[in-house]
Structure formats: structure tokens, C-alpha cells
Coordinates of C-alpha atoms in Angstrom, one line a residue:
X1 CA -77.3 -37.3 -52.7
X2 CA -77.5 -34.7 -55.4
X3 CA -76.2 -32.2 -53.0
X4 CA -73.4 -34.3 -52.0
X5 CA -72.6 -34.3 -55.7
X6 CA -72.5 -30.7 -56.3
X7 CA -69.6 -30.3 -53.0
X8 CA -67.9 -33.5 -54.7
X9 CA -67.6 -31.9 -58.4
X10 CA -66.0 -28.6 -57.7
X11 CA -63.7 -30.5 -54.9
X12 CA -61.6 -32.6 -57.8
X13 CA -62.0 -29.6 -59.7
X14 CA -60.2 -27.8 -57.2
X15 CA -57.9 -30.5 -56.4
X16 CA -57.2 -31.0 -60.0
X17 CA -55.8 -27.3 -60.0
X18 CA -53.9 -27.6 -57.2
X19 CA -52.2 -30.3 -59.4
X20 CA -50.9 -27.8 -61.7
X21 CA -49.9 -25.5 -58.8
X22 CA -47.0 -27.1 -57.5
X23 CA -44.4 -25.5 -60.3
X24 CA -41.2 -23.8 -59.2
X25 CA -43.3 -20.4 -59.8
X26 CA -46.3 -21.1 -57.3
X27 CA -46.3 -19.9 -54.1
X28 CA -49.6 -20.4 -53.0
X29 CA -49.8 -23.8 -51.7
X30 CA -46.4 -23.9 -50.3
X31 CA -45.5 -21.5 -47.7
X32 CA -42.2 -22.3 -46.9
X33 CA -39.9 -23.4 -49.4
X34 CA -37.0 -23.6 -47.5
X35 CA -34.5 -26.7 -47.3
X36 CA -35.7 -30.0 -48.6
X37 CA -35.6 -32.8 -46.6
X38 CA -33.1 -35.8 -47.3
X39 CA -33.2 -38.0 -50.2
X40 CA -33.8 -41.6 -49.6
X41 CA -30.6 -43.6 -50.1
X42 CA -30.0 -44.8 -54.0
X43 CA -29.5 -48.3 -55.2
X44 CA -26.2 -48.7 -57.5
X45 CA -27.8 -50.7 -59.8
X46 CA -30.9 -48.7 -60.5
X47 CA -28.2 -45.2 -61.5
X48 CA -25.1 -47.5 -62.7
X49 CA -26.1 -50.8 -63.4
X50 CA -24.5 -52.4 -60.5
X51 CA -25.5 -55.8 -58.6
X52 CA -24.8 -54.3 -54.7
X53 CA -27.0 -51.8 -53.4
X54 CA -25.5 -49.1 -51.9
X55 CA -25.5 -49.0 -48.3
X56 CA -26.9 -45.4 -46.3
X57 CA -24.7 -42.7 -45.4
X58 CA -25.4 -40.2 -43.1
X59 CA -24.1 -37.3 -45.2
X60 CA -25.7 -38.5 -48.4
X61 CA -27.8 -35.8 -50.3
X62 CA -26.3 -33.1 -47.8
X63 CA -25.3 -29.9 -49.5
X64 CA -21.7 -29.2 -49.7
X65 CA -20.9 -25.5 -49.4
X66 CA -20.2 -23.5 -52.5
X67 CA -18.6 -20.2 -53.2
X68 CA -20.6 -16.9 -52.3
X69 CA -23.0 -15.6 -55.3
X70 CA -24.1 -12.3 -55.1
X71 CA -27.9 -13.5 -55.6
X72 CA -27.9 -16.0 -52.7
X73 CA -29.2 -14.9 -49.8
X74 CA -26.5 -14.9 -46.5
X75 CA -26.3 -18.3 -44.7
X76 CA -28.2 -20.2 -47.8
X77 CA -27.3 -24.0 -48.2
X78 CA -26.2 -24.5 -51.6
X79 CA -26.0 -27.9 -53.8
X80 CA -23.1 -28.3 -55.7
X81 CA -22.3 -30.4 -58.3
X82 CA -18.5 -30.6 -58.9
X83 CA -16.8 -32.3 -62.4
X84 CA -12.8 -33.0 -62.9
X85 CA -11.0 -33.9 -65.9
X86 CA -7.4 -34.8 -65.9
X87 CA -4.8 -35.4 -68.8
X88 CA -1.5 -37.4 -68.4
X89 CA 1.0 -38.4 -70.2
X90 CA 3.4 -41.5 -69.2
X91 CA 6.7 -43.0 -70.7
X92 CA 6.0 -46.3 -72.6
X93 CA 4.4 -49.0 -71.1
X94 CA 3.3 -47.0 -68.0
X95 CA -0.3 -46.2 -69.4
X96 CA -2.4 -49.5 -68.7
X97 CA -0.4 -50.2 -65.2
X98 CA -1.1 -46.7 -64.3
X99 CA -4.9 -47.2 -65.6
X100 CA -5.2 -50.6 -63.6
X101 CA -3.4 -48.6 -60.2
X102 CA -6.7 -46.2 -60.6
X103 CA -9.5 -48.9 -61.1
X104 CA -8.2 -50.8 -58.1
X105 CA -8.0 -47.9 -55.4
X106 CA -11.6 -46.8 -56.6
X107 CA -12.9 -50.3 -55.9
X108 CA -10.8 -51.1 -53.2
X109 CA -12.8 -47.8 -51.7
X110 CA -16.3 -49.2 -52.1
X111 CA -19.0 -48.3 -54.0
X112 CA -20.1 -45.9 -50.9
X113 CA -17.3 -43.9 -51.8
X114 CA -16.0 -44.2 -55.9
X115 CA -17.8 -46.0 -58.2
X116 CA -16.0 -46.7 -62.0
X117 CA -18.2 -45.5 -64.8
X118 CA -15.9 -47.3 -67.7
X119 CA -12.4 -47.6 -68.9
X120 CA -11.0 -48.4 -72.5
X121 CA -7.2 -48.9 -73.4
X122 CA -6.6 -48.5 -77.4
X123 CA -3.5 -49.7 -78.5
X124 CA -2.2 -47.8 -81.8
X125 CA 1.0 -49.7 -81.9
X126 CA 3.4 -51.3 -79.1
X127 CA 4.8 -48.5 -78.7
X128 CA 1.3 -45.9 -78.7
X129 CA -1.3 -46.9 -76.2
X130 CA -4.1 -44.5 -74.8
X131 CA -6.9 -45.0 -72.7
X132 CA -9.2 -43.3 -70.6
X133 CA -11.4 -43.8 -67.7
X134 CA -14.5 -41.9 -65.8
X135 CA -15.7 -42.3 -62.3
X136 CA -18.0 -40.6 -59.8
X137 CA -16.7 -40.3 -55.6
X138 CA -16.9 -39.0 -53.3
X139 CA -15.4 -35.0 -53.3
X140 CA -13.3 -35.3 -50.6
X141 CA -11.9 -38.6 -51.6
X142 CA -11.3 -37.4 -55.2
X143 CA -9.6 -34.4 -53.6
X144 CA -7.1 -37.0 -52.4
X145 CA -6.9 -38.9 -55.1
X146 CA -5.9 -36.4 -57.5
X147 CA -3.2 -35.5 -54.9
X148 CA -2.1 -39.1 -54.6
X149 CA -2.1 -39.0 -58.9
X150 CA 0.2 -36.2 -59.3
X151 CA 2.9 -37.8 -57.3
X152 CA 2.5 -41.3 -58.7
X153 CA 2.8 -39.1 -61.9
X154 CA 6.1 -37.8 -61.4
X155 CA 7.7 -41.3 -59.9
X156 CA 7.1 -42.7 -63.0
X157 CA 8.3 -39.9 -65.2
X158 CA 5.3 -38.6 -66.5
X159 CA 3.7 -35.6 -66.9
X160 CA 0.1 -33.7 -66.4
X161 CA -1.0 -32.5 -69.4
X162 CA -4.0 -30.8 -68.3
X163 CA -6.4 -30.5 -66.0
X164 CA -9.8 -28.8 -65.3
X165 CA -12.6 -28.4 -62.2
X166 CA -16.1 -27.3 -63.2
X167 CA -18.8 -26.7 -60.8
X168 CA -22.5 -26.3 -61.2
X169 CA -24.7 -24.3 -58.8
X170 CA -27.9 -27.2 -58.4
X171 CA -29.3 -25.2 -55.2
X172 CA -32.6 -23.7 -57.2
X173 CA -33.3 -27.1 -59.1
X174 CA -33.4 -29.3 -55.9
X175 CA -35.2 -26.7 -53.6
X176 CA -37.7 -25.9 -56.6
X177 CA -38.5 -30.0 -56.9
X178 CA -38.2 -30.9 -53.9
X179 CA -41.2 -28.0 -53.1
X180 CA -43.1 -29.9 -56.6
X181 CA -42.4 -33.2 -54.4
X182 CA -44.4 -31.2 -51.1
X183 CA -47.3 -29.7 -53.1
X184 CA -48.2 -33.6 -55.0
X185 CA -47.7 -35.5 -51.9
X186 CA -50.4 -32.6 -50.3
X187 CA -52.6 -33.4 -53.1
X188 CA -52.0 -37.2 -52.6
X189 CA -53.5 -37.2 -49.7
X190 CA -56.2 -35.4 -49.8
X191 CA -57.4 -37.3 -52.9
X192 CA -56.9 -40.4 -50.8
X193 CA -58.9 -38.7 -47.9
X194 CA -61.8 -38.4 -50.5
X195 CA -61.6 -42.2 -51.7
X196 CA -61.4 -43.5 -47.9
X197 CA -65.1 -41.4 -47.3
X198 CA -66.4 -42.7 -50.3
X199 CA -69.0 -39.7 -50.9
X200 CA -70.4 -39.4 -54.4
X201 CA -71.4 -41.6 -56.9
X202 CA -69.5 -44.6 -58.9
X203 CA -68.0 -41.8 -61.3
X204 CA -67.3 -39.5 -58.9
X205 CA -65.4 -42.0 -57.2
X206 CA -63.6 -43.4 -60.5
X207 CA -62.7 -39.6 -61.5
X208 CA -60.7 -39.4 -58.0
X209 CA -58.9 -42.6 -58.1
X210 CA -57.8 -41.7 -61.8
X211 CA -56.4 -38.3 -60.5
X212 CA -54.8 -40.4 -57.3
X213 CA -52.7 -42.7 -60.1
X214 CA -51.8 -39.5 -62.3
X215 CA -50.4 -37.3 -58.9
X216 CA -48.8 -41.2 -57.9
X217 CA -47.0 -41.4 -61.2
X218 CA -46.0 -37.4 -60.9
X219 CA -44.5 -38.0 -57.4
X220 CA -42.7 -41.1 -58.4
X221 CA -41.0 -39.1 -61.7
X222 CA -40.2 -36.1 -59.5
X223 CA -38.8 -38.0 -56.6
X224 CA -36.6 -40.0 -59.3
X225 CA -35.2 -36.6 -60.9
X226 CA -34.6 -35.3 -56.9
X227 CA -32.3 -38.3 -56.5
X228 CA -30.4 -37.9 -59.7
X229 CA -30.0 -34.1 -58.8
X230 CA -28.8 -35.0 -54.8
X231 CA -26.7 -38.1 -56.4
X232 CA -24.8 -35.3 -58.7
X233 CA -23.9 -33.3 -55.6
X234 CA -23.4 -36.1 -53.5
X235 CA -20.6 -37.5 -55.7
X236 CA -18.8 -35.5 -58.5
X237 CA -17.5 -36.9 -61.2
X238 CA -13.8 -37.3 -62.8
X239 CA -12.6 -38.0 -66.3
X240 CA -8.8 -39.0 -66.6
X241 CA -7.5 -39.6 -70.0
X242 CA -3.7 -41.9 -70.8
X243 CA -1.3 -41.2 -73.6
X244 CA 2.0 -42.5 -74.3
X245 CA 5.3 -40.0 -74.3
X246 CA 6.3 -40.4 -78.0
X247 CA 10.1 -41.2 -78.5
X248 CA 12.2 -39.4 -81.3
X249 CA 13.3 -43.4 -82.4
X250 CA 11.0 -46.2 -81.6
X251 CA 10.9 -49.9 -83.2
X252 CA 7.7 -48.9 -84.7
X253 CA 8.5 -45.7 -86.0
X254 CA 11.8 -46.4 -87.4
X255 CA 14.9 -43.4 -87.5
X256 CA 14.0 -41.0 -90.2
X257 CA 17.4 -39.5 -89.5
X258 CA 19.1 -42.7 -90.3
X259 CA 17.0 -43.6 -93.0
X260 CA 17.7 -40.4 -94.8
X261 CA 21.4 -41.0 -94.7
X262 CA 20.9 -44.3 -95.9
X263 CA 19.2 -43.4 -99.0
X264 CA 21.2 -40.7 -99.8
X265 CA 22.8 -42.3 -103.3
X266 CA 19.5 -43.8 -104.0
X267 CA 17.6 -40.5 -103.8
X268 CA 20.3 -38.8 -105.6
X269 CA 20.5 -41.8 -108.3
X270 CA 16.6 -41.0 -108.4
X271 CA 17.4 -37.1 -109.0
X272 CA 19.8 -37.4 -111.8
X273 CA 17.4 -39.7 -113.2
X274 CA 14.7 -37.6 -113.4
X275 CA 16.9 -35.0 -115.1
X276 CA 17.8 -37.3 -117.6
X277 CA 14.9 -38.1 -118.4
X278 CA 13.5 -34.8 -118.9
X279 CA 16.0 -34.5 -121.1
X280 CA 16.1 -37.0 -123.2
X281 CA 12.2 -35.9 -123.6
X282 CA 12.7 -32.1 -124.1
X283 CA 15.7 -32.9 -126.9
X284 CA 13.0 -33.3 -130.1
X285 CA 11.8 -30.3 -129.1
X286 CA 15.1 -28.1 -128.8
X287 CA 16.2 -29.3 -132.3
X288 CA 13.3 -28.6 -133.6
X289 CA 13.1 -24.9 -132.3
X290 CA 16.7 -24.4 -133.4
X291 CA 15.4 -25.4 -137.0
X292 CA 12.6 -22.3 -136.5
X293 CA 15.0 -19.9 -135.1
X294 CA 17.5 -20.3 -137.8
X295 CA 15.2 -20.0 -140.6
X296 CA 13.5 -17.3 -138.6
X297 CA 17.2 -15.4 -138.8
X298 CA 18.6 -16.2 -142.3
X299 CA 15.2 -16.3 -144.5
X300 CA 12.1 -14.1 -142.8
X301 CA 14.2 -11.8 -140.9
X302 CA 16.4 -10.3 -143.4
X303 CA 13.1 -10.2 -146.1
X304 CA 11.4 -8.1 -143.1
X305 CA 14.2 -5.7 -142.6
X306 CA 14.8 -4.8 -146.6
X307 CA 10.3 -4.5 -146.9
X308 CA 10.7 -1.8 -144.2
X309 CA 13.7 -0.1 -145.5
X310 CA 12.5 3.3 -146.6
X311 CA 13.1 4.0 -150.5
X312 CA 15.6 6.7 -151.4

């Protein structure tokens, strides 16, 4: 028995190590890190708090070809992630029909294909209302949305203020945990190989089932972040933001044109006013500087003149 205990201790030992092995850095325990295999299909609810679980699709988690980086080997798969944002801007009343068009032919698609994130409408005045709305598809069916969004645009007179594509190179991130995912589930079983032989003492055997539960809970966090990361290439994402066109003359805003002709003799009343009244406050003072200036000239100025008058 105490020999059996010696081979036991440096076993979790080892194991233990192995644990702390399976970084993106190590190369010891896994030989080939090449693709990683499929990611299990994703409930809605669990990523957007939906009640419909999302149903399995072939292509899910698949990686969508990129453009060709100098570092990436030739015939690499790479995983990206792809983010839109679009501006428009739409005569008056056209922003919360146009908003409620786009929520409909997202859900109308399924939650297989779009998905909406949130949409707000904020209404400044009736005549100012802006809104905005994010969603995750699908990249091909966003591709044709966007398309189908530009010329809904223009038939109702608006215009595209703006728009943006971003993409994000994920390749290294999933491949380095999905090889994290290989070395735990490696270490999984072989700790569950030692509990099903049951060699050791009561401790020995507690020590291993404590390191099972710890490499359990790893696996479970690093499967979780490898769906999140295939979810992100899998669908992108799209922000669209809504403004109204603002009129010269609205209701709300009134004619400042207009308004200025109509005051005209009431800001000109005000002017003349003001004059007077500066006037009519300045006068004390303008007698009473005339008063200095003449006694100035008749009295001080002459005595100054004959005191520096040189004697003959």
C-alpha cells in the first residue's frame, strides 16, 4: 500500500501540472493545434435573453474567409468577426415607420438568421424624432439588407449619412481555446481514469476528485468563452441610427425670417429706447464737465499761462 502511494502522489502532481500547460504558449501536450472542431449549437436565451432556443445549422461556428495577412500561413481558415454601423437620415415622420420596416424583416427572418438586440425612438418635438436600433445576422443576410436599406432610403427621400464595416481577425483566439478546451478535457480523463481504479488512500482519492471539479469548472468557462467567440463570427453585428431632416420652417420651430420682420418697429422702438435712456443718464454728467472745463479755461488756464511767462 505504501508503494502504491508513492506512484499516486507524484501522478496528481503531474497531472496538476499538466493543468497549467494547456495555455495558448504550450506545445507540449498538444501536438497538433490545427482547426478546432465545431461548436455545439447556442441557446438564444442563454447569449440574448430569448425564450426560443435556437435551432442547429449546419454552417454555424464555420469560419468565414477573410482577407490575406501577411502572417497567416497559405490556405489557413480564418474567423472573422464582422461589425456595421449605418446613419440615415429621413424627411419628417419617416423615422419610426422606417424603424418598425427593420424590426419586422429581422424577425420575420427568424432568430436562426437576425436576432434584434434593442431599439429606442426619442421624440424631441413632433417635428424631431431619432432612434436607433442594433442587431446581430447573419453576414450574408445583412449583406442584403443593407442593400435592400439603401433603396428604401432613397424612395422615401432620405439620405445615408454614414456608414462603416469593421472587421476583427478572431482566428488565433478560437484556435488557441479551443487547444485550452483539448489539453483540460485530456486531463479530465485521465483524472477520472484514476477515480474509476480507486488506488490510494481516502485522501489520495479526495485530492483527485477536487482536481476533477476544478479542470470540470475550467472546461465549462472555456467552452462558454469558445461559443461567445464562434457566435461573434457566426453572426456580425449592425448598428443603424434614425434622425429627422430638419426643415428651414416647421410648426415647432417657428420662421425666424418672419419673425424678424415682424418685430422690426418693436426692436427699433427698443433701440431708440435704449439711447434715450443713456442719455437721459449721461446728461448730469455732461453739464457737470462743461462746468470743469469752463472754469478750467477762464480761471486756472490763464493764471498758468501768466506764472510761466518769462520776466523781462
Amino acid at each position: 500500500m505504501m508503494h502504491i502511494k508513492k506512484l499516486i502522489a507524484p501522478t496528481v502532481l503531474a497531472l496538476g501540472l499538466l493543468a497549467g500547460c494547456g495555455g495558448p504558449d504550450s506545445g507540449g501536450i498538444i501536438a497538433d493545434r490545427g482547426r478546432p472542431s465545431a461548436a455545439p449549437v447556442m441557446e438564444e436565451a442563454t447569449i440574448y435573453g430569448g425564450a426560443d432556443q435556437m435551432a442547429a445549422d449546419e454552417s454555424y461556428g464555420e469560419p468565414i474567409a477573410g482577407p490575406d495577412r501577411p502572417d497567416a500561413e497559405p490556405g489557413a481558415e480564418q474567423y472573422i468577426a464582422y461589425s456595421h454601423s449605418l446613419g440615415l437620415r429621413l424627411p419628417k415622420g419617416g423615422v419610426d415607420a422606417m424603424m418598425q420596416a427593420h424590426v419586422k424583416a429581422c424577425r420575420e427572418a427568424g432568430t436562426n438568421t437576425c436576432i434584434v438586440i434593442n431599439s429606442n425612438v426619442y421624440n424631441s418635438n413632433e417635428d424631431y424624432v431619432s432612434g436607433n436600433m442594433s442587431l446581430r445576422a447573419r453576414p450574408d443576410w445583412i449583406e442584403t439588407f443593407l442593400g435592400a436599406v439603401d433603396e428604401a432610403t432613397e424612395t422615401a427621400g432620405g439620405d445615408i449619412t454614414s456608414r462603416s464595416t469593421s472587421a476583427e481577425d478572431l482566428t488565433r483566439s478560437i484556435i488557441d481555446t479551443s487547444s485550452r478546451l483539448d489539453a483540460q478535457k485530456i486531463l479530465q480523463g485521465r483524472l477520472e481514469g484514476l477515480l474509476e481504479r480507486r488506488d490510494g488512500t481516502l485522501g489520495d482519492l479526495l485530492q483527485i476528485e477536487r482536481e476533477l471539479a476544478r479542470v470540470t469548472g475550467e472546461i465549462e468557462s472555456i467552452e462558454a468563452q469558445l461559443k461567445a467567440l464562434r457566435l461573434r463570427v457566426a453572426m456580425s453585428s449592425l448598428d443603424i441610427s434614425y434622425e429627422t431632416k430638419r426643415e428651414p420652417f416647421s410648426a415647432s420651430r417657428g420662421n425666424p425670417l418672419g419673425e424678424a420682420f415682424g418685430d422690426f418697429f418693436y426692436n427699433l422702438s427698443m433701440a431708440l429706447g435704449s439711447v434715450i435712456t443713456a442719455f437721459a443718464i449721461g446728461l448730469p454728467w455732461l453739464i457737470l464737465l462743461g462746468i470743469l472745463m469752463f472754469i478750467w479755461l477762464r480761471a486756472i488756464w490763464p493764471w498758468v499761462r501768466r506764472r510761466r511767462k518769462p520776466k523781462a
